[in-house]
């Protein structure tokens, strides 16, 4: 069953959907589960164990911070990023946590937030275990959660059931691109129209349109904020923000009427860099479909809004709804998690979604849209996830800029054809899945291979 628009596009904070958003959601969910089971009141102490990729790149991805915030009852779409430093200072100075904002318990971060670097939980590399103890020190609860990419969190039981989300029956339950195209031909609907009708089984039309506006507005605000910020990104690599300076250069050239043929692509790259610098700094972003690849869709959408005439809200909605359909197919049949399949699952998926969305907004047929998505994903196959120092900065920020440009190129190529092509999107998605399975773990968001270990030698 397809995933919802509001599952693939989540409003949250940086720097990582699987390492930041997911653990925050899991911490909050653990407390909710304890309340529902009547085990919240006896809790006197909690301990969290982080496994696999969550441990190996957890510090760089702010997994420790996110976990603490979740246990305090914060949620990614509600927490004020500017309030996080003071919240952390209170936790660390008092050596206590106010569980769900209500109940104060003792918490020694060095002893109660454990990184299991050499261990994995059985169902996914992004595993975390929450334990609760009563006043006598007796363990009264234990629950494992898995952060499976894009901010999605599931238990082992939910993973075994397949799609962990509870979906109402949809009128267009396509699970492959071939099914999607067939349904579109049979009913005379575009991909965006089918996705919209699927959403209507869970939300009212007003809720959907309002949600689309909020997603669009958050993406645009993130770009705008990123263009204004200067300084050094946090984390220790001393990476300097570039978006402000690039923006100044481009505005200066525009003011002098000094245009070059590739200038529009410079703007696209700038938009993506602005978003991912905000993500790296822990700012407010939209997972699209992940944080590490959050700059691609906003950059391509902003390019469409700024460089094409006749833009309407309906066309922007078509962009996002079509991107949702493609992202859903990738998540259902492969993965959007860098820890599971490498960066092909993050930047590759976002590029594919953006290419399809732009093709739809420009009037492409369903077949051309599928072709655009296929081209974009095909040319990211094998991309590794090798963040230097475990930070979502190098090479992640530039990869978003390149992914955004490739998305536009893919859409343009598809629109030049009639939708017929040699390799199907389904084939490329399956190839991505297989490539991810074959990829060594050192190239899957562990910072144990690739640029993460070779950059100091260059």
XYZ file of C-alpha atoms in Angstrom, residues 15 60-62 232-242 273 276-282 292 386-400 451:
40
model
C 20.764 16.993 10.781
C 27.900 13.575 14.505
C 24.224 13.129 13.671
C 23.039 14.415 17.084
C 30.978 27.908 10.796
C 28.805 24.812 10.923
C 28.848 22.907 14.241
C 30.657 19.626 14.740
C 34.378 20.302 14.605
C 35.156 20.126 10.868
C 35.044 23.924 10.718
C 33.044 23.849 7.499
C 32.194 27.397 6.492
C 28.679 28.226 5.329
C 28.787 29.174 1.636
C 23.284 24.229 -0.311
C 21.528 21.472 3.742
C 23.573 24.008 5.646
C 20.452 24.674 7.686
C 20.055 20.919 8.160
C 23.681 20.563 9.281
C 23.111 23.336 11.827
C 20.024 21.628 13.280
C 20.537 14.125 4.438
C 30.442 8.108 3.819
C 29.987 11.279 5.902
C 33.276 12.675 7.150
C 33.409 12.604 10.976
C 29.830 11.322 10.980
C 28.564 14.823 10.201
C 25.933 15.546 7.559
C 28.228 18.098 5.917
C 30.978 16.624 3.723
C 30.141 15.385 1.108
C 26.412 15.603 1.881
C 25.813 19.302 1.257
C 27.394 19.315 -2.212
C 25.732 16.001 -3.092
C 22.377 17.709 -2.688
C 35.687 9.795 2.015
